[in-house]
CSV table of C-alpha atoms in Angstrom, one decimal:
chain,number,residue,atom,x,y,z
A,1,MET,CA,-67.4,51.1,-14.9
A,2,THR,CA,-65.1,53.9,-16.1
A,3,GLU,CA,-62.9,53.5,-13.2
A,4,ASN,CA,-62.1,49.5,-13.2
A,5,GLY,CA,-64.0,48.5,-16.4
A,6,ARG,CA,-65.3,45.2,-14.5
A,7,VAL,CA,-69.0,45.2,-13.6
A,8,ILE,CA,-71.5,42.5,-13.6
A,9,VAL,CA,-75.3,43.3,-14.7
A,10,THR,CA,-77.9,41.3,-12.5
A,11,GLY,CA,-81.3,41.6,-11.4
A,12,CYS,CA,-84.4,41.4,-12.8
A,13,LEU,CA,-83.6,43.3,-16.2
A,14,GLY,CA,-80.4,41.0,-17.1
A,15,ALA,CA,-83.7,38.7,-18.4
A,16,GLU,CA,-83.0,41.2,-21.1
A,17,GLU,CA,-79.8,41.1,-22.1
A,18,GLY,CA,-79.9,42.8,-25.2
A,19,ARG,CA,-80.9,45.4,-23.7
A,20,ILE,CA,-78.5,46.1,-20.8
A,21,ARG,CA,-75.4,45.1,-23.6
A,22,ASP,CA,-76.8,47.7,-26.2
A,23,ALA,CA,-76.7,50.5,-23.5
A,24,HIS,CA,-73.7,49.2,-21.4
A,25,PRO,CA,-71.3,46.9,-24.1
A,26,GLY,CA,-68.4,46.7,-22.0
A,27,VAL,CA,-69.8,44.6,-18.9
A,28,LEU,CA,-69.0,41.5,-18.2
A,29,ALA,CA,-71.7,39.4,-18.0
A,30,VAL,CA,-75.3,39.9,-17.5
A,31,THR,CA,-77.8,37.7,-15.7
A,32,GLY,CA,-81.4,37.4,-14.6
A,33,PRO,CA,-83.2,37.3,-11.3
A,34,HIS,CA,-81.8,35.2,-8.6
A,35,GLN,CA,-79.0,33.3,-10.8
A,36,TYR,CA,-76.6,33.0,-8.3
A,37,GLU,CA,-74.5,30.5,-9.9
A,38,GLN,CA,-73.6,32.8,-12.7
A,39,VAL,CA,-73.0,35.8,-11.1
A,40,VAL,CA,-70.5,33.8,-9.0
A,41,GLU,CA,-69.2,32.1,-12.4
A,42,ALA,CA,-68.6,35.7,-13.5
A,43,VAL,CA,-66.9,37.1,-11.3
A,44,HIS,CA,-64.5,33.9,-11.3
A,45,ASP,CA,-64.1,34.0,-15.0
A,46,ALA,CA,-62.4,37.6,-14.4
A,47,LEU,CA,-61.1,36.6,-11.2
A,48,PRO,CA,-60.4,32.7,-10.9
A,49,PRO,CA,-60.4,31.6,-6.9
A,50,LEU,CA,-56.9,30.1,-5.6
A,51,HIS,CA,-57.9,27.6,-3.1
A,52,ASP,CA,-55.2,27.9,0.0
A,53,PRO,CA,-55.9,24.7,2.2
A,54,TYR,CA,-54.1,26.8,5.1
A,55,LEU,CA,-56.1,29.7,4.7
A,56,ASP,CA,-59.1,29.2,3.2
A,57,LEU,CA,-62.7,28.2,5.9
A,58,VAL,CA,-64.5,27.4,2.5
A,59,PRO,CA,-63.6,24.0,0.8
A,60,ALA,CA,-62.4,23.3,-2.4
A,61,GLU,CA,-65.6,21.9,-3.7
A,62,GLY,CA,-67.2,24.7,-2.2
A,63,LEU,CA,-69.8,25.1,0.5
A,64,ARG,CA,-73.0,22.8,0.5
A,65,LEU,CA,-76.4,22.6,2.3
A,66,THR,CA,-76.9,18.3,1.9
A,67,PRO,CA,-74.8,15.6,3.8
A,68,ARG,CA,-71.3,14.8,2.6
A,69,HIS,CA,-72.4,11.8,0.6
A,70,TYR,CA,-74.4,13.4,-1.9
A,71,ALA,CA,-74.8,16.6,-3.8
A,72,TYR,CA,-77.2,18.9,-7.1
A,73,LEU,CA,-75.3,19.4,-9.9
A,74,LYS,CA,-77.1,21.9,-11.7
A,75,ILE,CA,-76.4,21.6,-15.9
A,76,SER,CA,-78.2,24.1,-16.6
A,77,GLU,CA,-80.6,27.5,-15.7
A,78,GLY,CA,-83.6,28.8,-17.3
A,79,CYS,CA,-86.6,26.9,-19.9
A,80,ASN,CA,-87.3,27.2,-23.4
A,81,ASN,CA,-90.8,25.9,-22.7
A,82,ARG,CA,-93.6,27.7,-22.5
A,83,CYS,CA,-96.0,26.1,-20.3
A,84,ALA,CA,-98.8,27.9,-19.6
A,85,PHE,CA,-99.3,27.7,-15.9
A,86,CYS,CA,-95.5,28.4,-15.6
A,87,ILE,CA,-93.6,31.6,-15.1
A,88,ILE,CA,-89.7,30.2,-14.9
A,89,PRO,CA,-88.9,31.7,-18.4
A,90,SER,CA,-89.6,35.2,-17.5
A,91,LEU,CA,-88.0,34.9,-14.1
A,92,ARG,CA,-84.4,32.7,-15.1
A,93,GLY,CA,-84.8,33.9,-19.2
A,94,ASP,CA,-84.2,31.0,-21.7
A,95,LEU,CA,-82.2,27.9,-21.4
A,96,ALA,CA,-78.2,28.2,-20.3
A,97,SER,CA,-76.1,25.6,-20.2
A,98,ARG,CA,-72.9,25.3,-19.0
A,99,PRO,CA,-69.8,23.6,-20.7
A,100,ALA,CA,-69.6,20.2,-20.3
A,101,ALA,CA,-66.1,20.6,-19.1
A,102,ASP,CA,-67.0,23.0,-16.4
A,103,VAL,CA,-69.9,20.4,-15.0
A,104,MET,CA,-67.6,17.4,-15.3
A,105,MET,CA,-64.9,19.6,-12.9
A,106,GLU,CA,-67.7,20.3,-10.6
A,107,ALA,CA,-68.8,16.8,-10.6
A,108,GLU,CA,-65.5,15.5,-9.9
A,109,ARG,CA,-64.3,18.1,-7.2
A,110,LEU,CA,-67.6,16.6,-5.4
A,111,VAL,CA,-66.5,13.1,-5.4
A,112,LYS,CA,-63.0,13.9,-4.8
A,113,ALA,CA,-64.5,15.5,-1.6
A,114,GLY,CA,-66.9,11.9,-0.1
A,115,VAL,CA,-70.2,12.4,-2.2
A,116,ARG,CA,-71.1,9.1,-3.2
A,117,GLU,CA,-74.6,9.8,-5.2
A,118,LEU,CA,-75.3,13.0,-7.4
A,119,LEU,CA,-78.7,14.2,-8.2
A,120,VAL,CA,-78.4,15.8,-11.7
A,121,ILE,CA,-81.1,18.9,-12.1
A,122,SER,CA,-82.2,22.2,-14.0
A,123,GLN,CA,-85.3,23.6,-15.1
A,124,ASP,CA,-85.1,21.1,-18.1
A,125,THR,CA,-82.3,18.6,-17.8
A,126,SER,CA,-82.4,17.1,-21.1
A,127,ALA,CA,-82.8,20.2,-23.5
A,128,TYR,CA,-79.0,20.2,-22.0
A,129,GLY,CA,-76.6,22.1,-24.8
A,130,LEU,CA,-79.5,23.2,-27.3
A,131,ASP,CA,-78.5,26.9,-26.7
A,132,ILE,CA,-74.5,26.4,-27.3
A,133,LYS,CA,-75.2,23.6,-30.0
A,134,TYR,CA,-73.5,21.6,-28.3
A,135,ALA,CA,-70.5,22.9,-28.2
A,136,GLU,CA,-67.0,20.5,-26.8
A,137,SER,CA,-64.9,21.7,-24.1
A,138,GLN,CA,-62.1,20.1,-23.5
A,139,TRP,CA,-62.3,17.3,-20.4
A,140,LYS,CA,-59.4,14.3,-19.3
A,141,ALA,CA,-57.5,15.3,-22.9
A,142,ARG,CA,-61.1,14.8,-24.8
A,143,ALA,CA,-63.5,17.1,-26.4
A,144,LEU,CA,-67.0,16.3,-24.5
A,145,PRO,CA,-69.6,18.0,-26.1
A,146,ALA,CA,-72.7,19.5,-24.4
A,147,ARG,CA,-75.4,17.0,-25.3
A,148,PHE,CA,-77.8,15.1,-22.4
A,149,HIS,CA,-76.4,11.8,-24.0
A,150,ASP,CA,-72.4,12.7,-24.1
A,151,LEU,CA,-72.6,14.4,-20.6
A,152,CYS,CA,-74.3,11.1,-18.9
A,153,CYS,CA,-72.0,9.0,-20.1
A,154,ALA,CA,-69.2,11.3,-18.9
A,155,LEU,CA,-70.8,11.1,-15.7
A,156,GLY,CA,-71.4,7.2,-16.0
A,157,GLU,CA,-67.8,6.8,-15.2
A,158,LEU,CA,-67.3,8.4,-12.1
A,159,GLY,CA,-68.3,5.3,-10.3
A,160,ILE,CA,-70.8,6.6,-8.0
A,161,TRP,CA,-74.7,6.6,-8.5
A,162,VAL,CA,-76.1,9.8,-10.7
A,163,ARG,CA,-79.6,10.3,-10.5
A,164,LEU,CA,-81.4,12.3,-13.4
A,165,HIS,CA,-84.4,14.2,-12.6
A,166,TYR,CA,-86.4,16.7,-14.6
A,167,VAL,CA,-85.8,14.9,-17.6
A,168,TYR,CA,-88.5,16.4,-19.9
A,169,PRO,CA,-89.3,13.3,-22.5
A,170,TYR,CA,-88.4,14.5,-25.6
A,171,PRO,CA,-86.9,11.6,-28.2
A,172,HIS,CA,-83.0,11.6,-26.9
A,173,VAL,CA,-84.0,10.9,-23.5
A,174,ASP,CA,-84.8,6.9,-25.3
A,175,SER,CA,-80.8,6.8,-25.2
A,176,VAL,CA,-79.8,6.9,-21.8
A,177,ILE,CA,-82.1,3.6,-20.5
A,178,PRO,CA,-79.1,1.3,-21.6
A,179,LEU,CA,-76.7,3.4,-19.4
A,180,MET,CA,-78.8,2.7,-16.6
A,181,ALA,CA,-79.4,-1.0,-17.7
A,182,ASP,CA,-75.2,-0.7,-17.4
A,183,GLY,CA,-75.1,0.4,-14.4
A,184,LYS,CA,-73.9,3.7,-15.0
A,185,LEU,CA,-76.9,5.4,-14.4
A,186,LEU,CA,-79.1,4.8,-11.5
A,187,PRO,CA,-82.5,3.0,-12.7
A,188,TYR,CA,-84.4,6.3,-12.0
A,189,LEU,CA,-86.2,9.2,-14.6
A,190,ASP,CA,-87.9,11.6,-13.2
A,191,VAL,CA,-90.2,12.9,-15.8
A,192,PRO,CA,-92.4,16.1,-14.8
A,193,PHE,CA,-95.6,14.6,-17.1
A,194,GLN,CA,-98.0,17.2,-15.5
A,195,HIS,CA,-101.0,15.3,-16.8
A,196,ALA,CA,-102.5,12.9,-19.5
A,197,ALA,CA,-105.9,13.8,-21.0
A,198,PRO,CA,-104.9,15.3,-24.5
A,199,THR,CA,-107.3,18.5,-23.7
A,200,VAL,CA,-105.5,19.3,-20.1
A,201,LEU,CA,-102.0,18.9,-22.0
A,202,LYS,CA,-102.8,21.2,-24.9
A,203,ALA,CA,-104.2,23.9,-22.3
A,204,MET,CA,-100.8,23.6,-20.5
A,205,ARG,CA,-99.4,23.5,-23.6
A,206,ARG,CA,-97.4,20.6,-23.0
A,207,PRO,CA,-96.8,17.3,-25.1
A,208,ALA,CA,-99.9,15.2,-25.6
A,209,ALA,CA,-99.2,12.3,-27.4
A,210,GLN,CA,-100.1,9.9,-24.1
A,211,GLU,CA,-100.1,6.9,-26.4
A,212,LYS,CA,-96.8,7.2,-27.2
A,213,THR,CA,-95.4,8.1,-24.3
A,214,LEU,CA,-97.4,4.4,-22.4
A,215,GLU,CA,-95.2,3.0,-25.1
A,216,ARG,CA,-91.9,4.5,-24.7
A,217,ILE,CA,-92.4,3.4,-21.0
A,218,ARG,CA,-92.9,0.4,-22.1
A,219,ARG,CA,-90.1,0.3,-24.3
A,220,TRP,CA,-87.6,1.7,-21.6
A,221,ARG,CA,-88.9,-1.1,-18.7
A,222,GLU,CA,-88.2,-3.8,-21.8
A,223,ILE,CA,-83.8,-2.4,-22.0
A,224,CYS,CA,-83.9,-1.6,-18.2
A,225,PRO,CA,-86.7,-3.4,-16.4
A,226,ASP,CA,-85.7,-2.2,-13.1
A,227,ILE,CA,-86.1,1.2,-13.7
A,228,ALA,CA,-87.8,3.5,-11.4
A,229,LEU,CA,-90.0,6.6,-13.2
A,230,ARG,CA,-90.7,9.1,-10.9
A,231,SER,CA,-93.2,12.3,-12.1
A,232,THR,CA,-95.1,15.2,-10.9
A,233,PHE,CA,-99.0,16.3,-11.9
A,234,ILE,CA,-101.4,18.8,-11.5
A,235,VAL,CA,-105.0,18.3,-10.8
A,236,GLY,CA,-107.7,20.8,-10.7
A,237,PHE,CA,-106.4,23.0,-13.9
A,238,PRO,CA,-108.4,25.1,-15.1
A,239,GLY,CA,-110.9,23.1,-17.8
A,240,GLU,CA,-110.5,19.9,-16.4
A,241,THR,CA,-113.3,17.9,-16.8
A,242,GLU,CA,-114.1,14.9,-14.5
A,243,SER,CA,-113.8,12.8,-17.7
A,244,ASP,CA,-110.0,14.8,-17.8
A,245,PHE,CA,-109.2,12.9,-14.7
A,246,ALA,CA,-110.5,10.0,-15.1
A,247,PHE,CA,-108.5,9.9,-17.9
A,248,LEU,CA,-105.4,10.4,-15.6
A,249,LEU,CA,-106.0,8.1,-13.3
A,250,GLU,CA,-106.6,5.2,-15.6
A,251,TRP,CA,-103.2,6.4,-17.6
A,252,MET,CA,-101.1,6.4,-14.0
A,253,ARG,CA,-102.5,3.1,-13.2
A,254,GLU,CA,-100.9,1.6,-16.9
A,255,ALA,CA,-98.1,3.5,-16.5
A,256,ARG,CA,-97.1,2.3,-12.7
A,257,PHE,CA,-94.8,4.9,-11.7
A,258,ALA,CA,-92.7,4.9,-8.7
A,259,ARG,CA,-92.6,7.8,-7.0
A,260,VAL,CA,-95.4,10.7,-7.7
A,261,GLY,CA,-95.9,14.6,-6.1
A,262,CYS,CA,-99.1,15.6,-6.9
A,263,PHE,CA,-100.3,19.5,-6.9
A,264,ARG,CA,-103.7,21.3,-6.5
A,265,TYR,CA,-103.8,24.2,-9.4
A,266,GLU,CA,-102.9,27.7,-8.1
A,267,PRO,CA,-103.1,30.8,-9.8
A,268,VAL,CA,-99.3,32.1,-10.2
A,269,ALA,CA,-99.4,35.8,-11.0
A,270,GLY,CA,-98.1,36.4,-14.8
A,271,ALA,CA,-98.9,32.7,-15.6
A,272,LYS,CA,-101.4,32.2,-19.1
A,273,ALA,CA,-103.3,29.7,-17.0
A,274,ASN,CA,-104.8,32.8,-15.5
A,275,LEU,CA,-106.9,33.6,-18.2
A,276,LEU,CA,-107.8,30.5,-19.0
A,277,PRO,CA,-111.8,29.3,-19.2
A,278,GLY,CA,-113.3,26.9,-16.1
A,279,ALA,CA,-111.5,27.2,-13.1
A,280,ILE,CA,-112.3,25.0,-10.8
A,281,SER,CA,-113.0,25.0,-7.5
A,282,ASP,CA,-111.1,24.2,-4.1
A,283,GLU,CA,-113.4,21.9,-3.0
A,284,VAL,CA,-113.0,19.9,-6.3
A,285,LYS,CA,-109.4,20.2,-6.6
A,286,GLU,CA,-109.1,18.9,-3.0
A,287,GLU,CA,-111.2,15.5,-3.5
A,288,ARG,CA,-109.6,14.9,-6.7
A,289,TRP,CA,-105.8,15.2,-5.1
A,290,HIS,CA,-107.4,12.9,-2.6
A,291,ARG,CA,-108.8,10.6,-5.0
A,292,PHE,CA,-105.1,10.9,-7.2
A,293,MET,CA,-103.1,9.9,-4.0
A,294,GLU,CA,-105.2,6.7,-3.0
A,295,VAL,CA,-104.5,5.8,-6.9
A,296,ALA,CA,-100.3,6.3,-6.8
A,297,GLU,CA,-100.9,5.1,-3.4
A,298,ASP,CA,-102.3,1.7,-4.5
A,299,VAL,CA,-99.4,1.1,-6.8
A,300,SER,CA,-96.3,2.3,-5.2
A,301,GLU,CA,-98.1,-0.4,-2.7
A,302,GLN,CA,-98.3,-3.1,-5.2
A,303,ARG,CA,-94.4,-2.1,-6.9
A,304,LEU,CA,-93.6,-2.2,-3.3
A,305,ALA,CA,-94.3,-5.5,-2.1
A,306,GLY,CA,-92.7,-7.3,-5.1
A,307,MET,CA,-89.8,-5.8,-3.2
A,308,VAL,CA,-89.6,-8.3,-0.7
A,309,GLY,CA,-86.9,-11.1,-0.6
A,310,ARG,CA,-84.8,-9.1,-2.7
A,311,GLU,CA,-81.1,-8.2,-2.1
A,312,ILE,CA,-80.7,-4.4,-3.2
A,313,ASP,CA,-78.3,-1.9,-3.0
A,314,VAL,CA,-78.9,1.0,-0.5
A,315,ILE,CA,-76.8,3.9,1.0
A,316,ILE,CA,-76.7,5.3,4.0
A,317,ASP,CA,-77.9,8.3,4.9
A,318,GLU,CA,-78.5,8.5,8.9
A,319,VAL,CA,-77.5,6.1,11.8
A,320,ASP,CA,-78.7,6.2,15.5
A,321,GLU,CA,-78.8,4.2,17.9
A,322,GLU,CA,-81.7,2.8,16.8
A,323,GLY,CA,-80.6,1.4,13.5
A,324,ALA,CA,-79.9,2.9,9.9
A,325,LEU,CA,-81.8,5.0,7.9
A,326,ALA,CA,-80.4,4.2,3.9
A,327,ARG,CA,-82.4,4.5,0.6
A,328,SER,CA,-82.9,2.4,-2.3
A,329,GLN,CA,-81.4,3.0,-5.8
A,330,TRP,CA,-84.9,3.8,-7.3
A,331,ASP,CA,-85.6,6.9,-4.5
A,332,ALA,CA,-83.9,10.3,-3.9
A,333,PRO,CA,-83.6,12.0,-1.0
A,334,GLU,CA,-86.0,14.1,0.6
A,335,ILE,CA,-88.6,13.5,-2.2
A,336,ASP,CA,-89.1,9.6,-2.4
A,337,GLY,CA,-89.3,6.7,0.1
A,338,SER,CA,-86.6,5.2,2.6
A,339,VAL,CA,-85.2,1.6,3.1
A,340,PHE,CA,-84.8,1.2,7.1
A,341,LEU,CA,-82.1,-1.4,8.8
A,342,ASN,CA,-83.4,-1.5,12.2
A,343,GLY,CA,-80.2,-2.4,15.1
A,344,GLU,CA,-77.8,-2.0,12.2
A,345,ALA,CA,-75.0,0.2,13.5
A,346,ALA,CA,-71.5,-1.3,11.8
A,347,VAL,CA,-72.0,1.4,8.8
A,348,GLN,CA,-71.4,4.9,8.6
A,349,SER,CA,-73.3,7.8,6.3
A,350,GLY,CA,-72.7,7.1,2.9
A,351,ASP,CA,-71.8,3.5,2.9
A,352,ILE,CA,-73.5,1.6,0.0
A,353,VAL,CA,-74.3,-1.9,1.2
A,354,LYS,CA,-76.4,-4.7,0.2
A,355,ALA,CA,-79.4,-5.4,2.2
A,356,ARG,CA,-82.4,-8.0,2.3
A,357,ILE,CA,-86.1,-6.8,2.3
A,358,THR,CA,-88.0,-8.1,4.7
A,359,HIS,CA,-91.1,-5.9,4.7
A,360,ALA,CA,-92.8,-2.7,2.6
A,361,ASP,CA,-95.5,-0.7,3.4
A,362,ALA,CA,-97.3,1.8,0.9
A,363,TYR,CA,-93.8,4.0,0.9
A,364,ASP,CA,-91.1,2.6,2.8
A,365,LEU,CA,-88.7,-1.1,3.2
A,366,TRP,CA,-87.6,-2.1,5.9
A,367,GLY,CA,-84.5,-5.0,5.5
A,368,GLU,CA,-81.9,-6.4,6.9
A,369,ARG,CA,-77.7,-6.1,5.8
A,370,VAL,CA,-76.4,-8.9,4.1
A,371,ALA,CA,-73.7,-10.3,6.0
A,372,GLY,CA,-69.9,-9.6,4.1
A,373,ALA,CA,-71.7,-6.9,1.3
C-alpha cells in the first residue's frame, strides 16, 4: 500500500471492517468473502472502466450466465436478520445496499441490451436502503431514495417485466401491491416464510404472527386478485412436533401459495439451530417432506385448473422444432412452472405474446398463441 496507495481488502476478515480499518485506515475498500460485486465496484470507483465497442470483448452491460432476455438485478448484499438456521450474516456481513442510482443505471443498461425481464434479488430485498438511511442519489435529474417502494416505482417505469424475490414480509411491503395491480410490477411475490407454527417460528427466530400474515395475504388479493405468492419452507426443524407440522399444512391450504419450495432441515456448521434440542430423525423429515409436497401439489393443481380458458401474457424462453417453451407472469425461470406452446415456431426467445390456456396439470400449462397478439 505504501507504493501505490490503492489496496482493496477482501475475504473472511473483511466481514469485520472495523478491524481492518483500525490497522490500515488508508485502504480503498473492505469486503467480506465471496462479495465479488463489491470488489469490482471498488475497483471501478478507483479506476472507472471505459468501454470501447471496437476493442472490448465484454459488452457494456457485462457478462451474464442467463439468456439474453432476462437478468438478475442484485440490489444489496448481506442481511441484518439472525435466523437460527442461517449463517449468511457471518459469511457476507450485515445488509449493504447499493445506491438507488447505481441499481437503476445497471437496470437501464440491461434493458438497452435486450433484457425483457428483471429478477430483483438480494438476501433481504425488502430491507433495501435501511443501512444507508434511504440515502438519495441522482437518477434522471431527480433524487431517488434508496427505499424499497421508491426503487420499485422506478423499476416499474422501464416498461419490462419486473419480478421481486426474497421479500421479507415487513409491513411496508404492502405498499408495492398496488404497483402490481397497475401492471408496473409483475403480480408475483417471493416471500420466504419458512414455517407457520408459532413455536417453530420462535425457535427459528422468525416473526410468529401467522394470523396477521393470512389477513395481509387476503388484503393483497383484494388489491391485486391475480397476485401469485411463492415461498420456501423448512420441515423437520429441531423441536417441530407433529402438531406443529399439521398446523403448517393447514396454514398452507388457507394461504393458497402458487409455488412453494420445501427443504428438509439439515444442520449447517456455525448455525445457532445446531444447539437446539429435539432433533428430528431423517425418516420423519422425509415423511413430512412428502406430505408437505402432496398438499403443495394439490393447491397448485387447483389453482392452475382455474387458468384453463384464460388468455394470458407469456414470455418465450426457448423455441425448437416442437414448439415454444414459455412462462407466465406468475412463473420465475428455473424454479417455477412453464407454458408449453406446442407447434408454435413463429416466435423468438424474449418475445412476449398472448396465449389462450387449453390444458393444465399440477405444475405446468399448455396453450395456443392468440392470433395477432
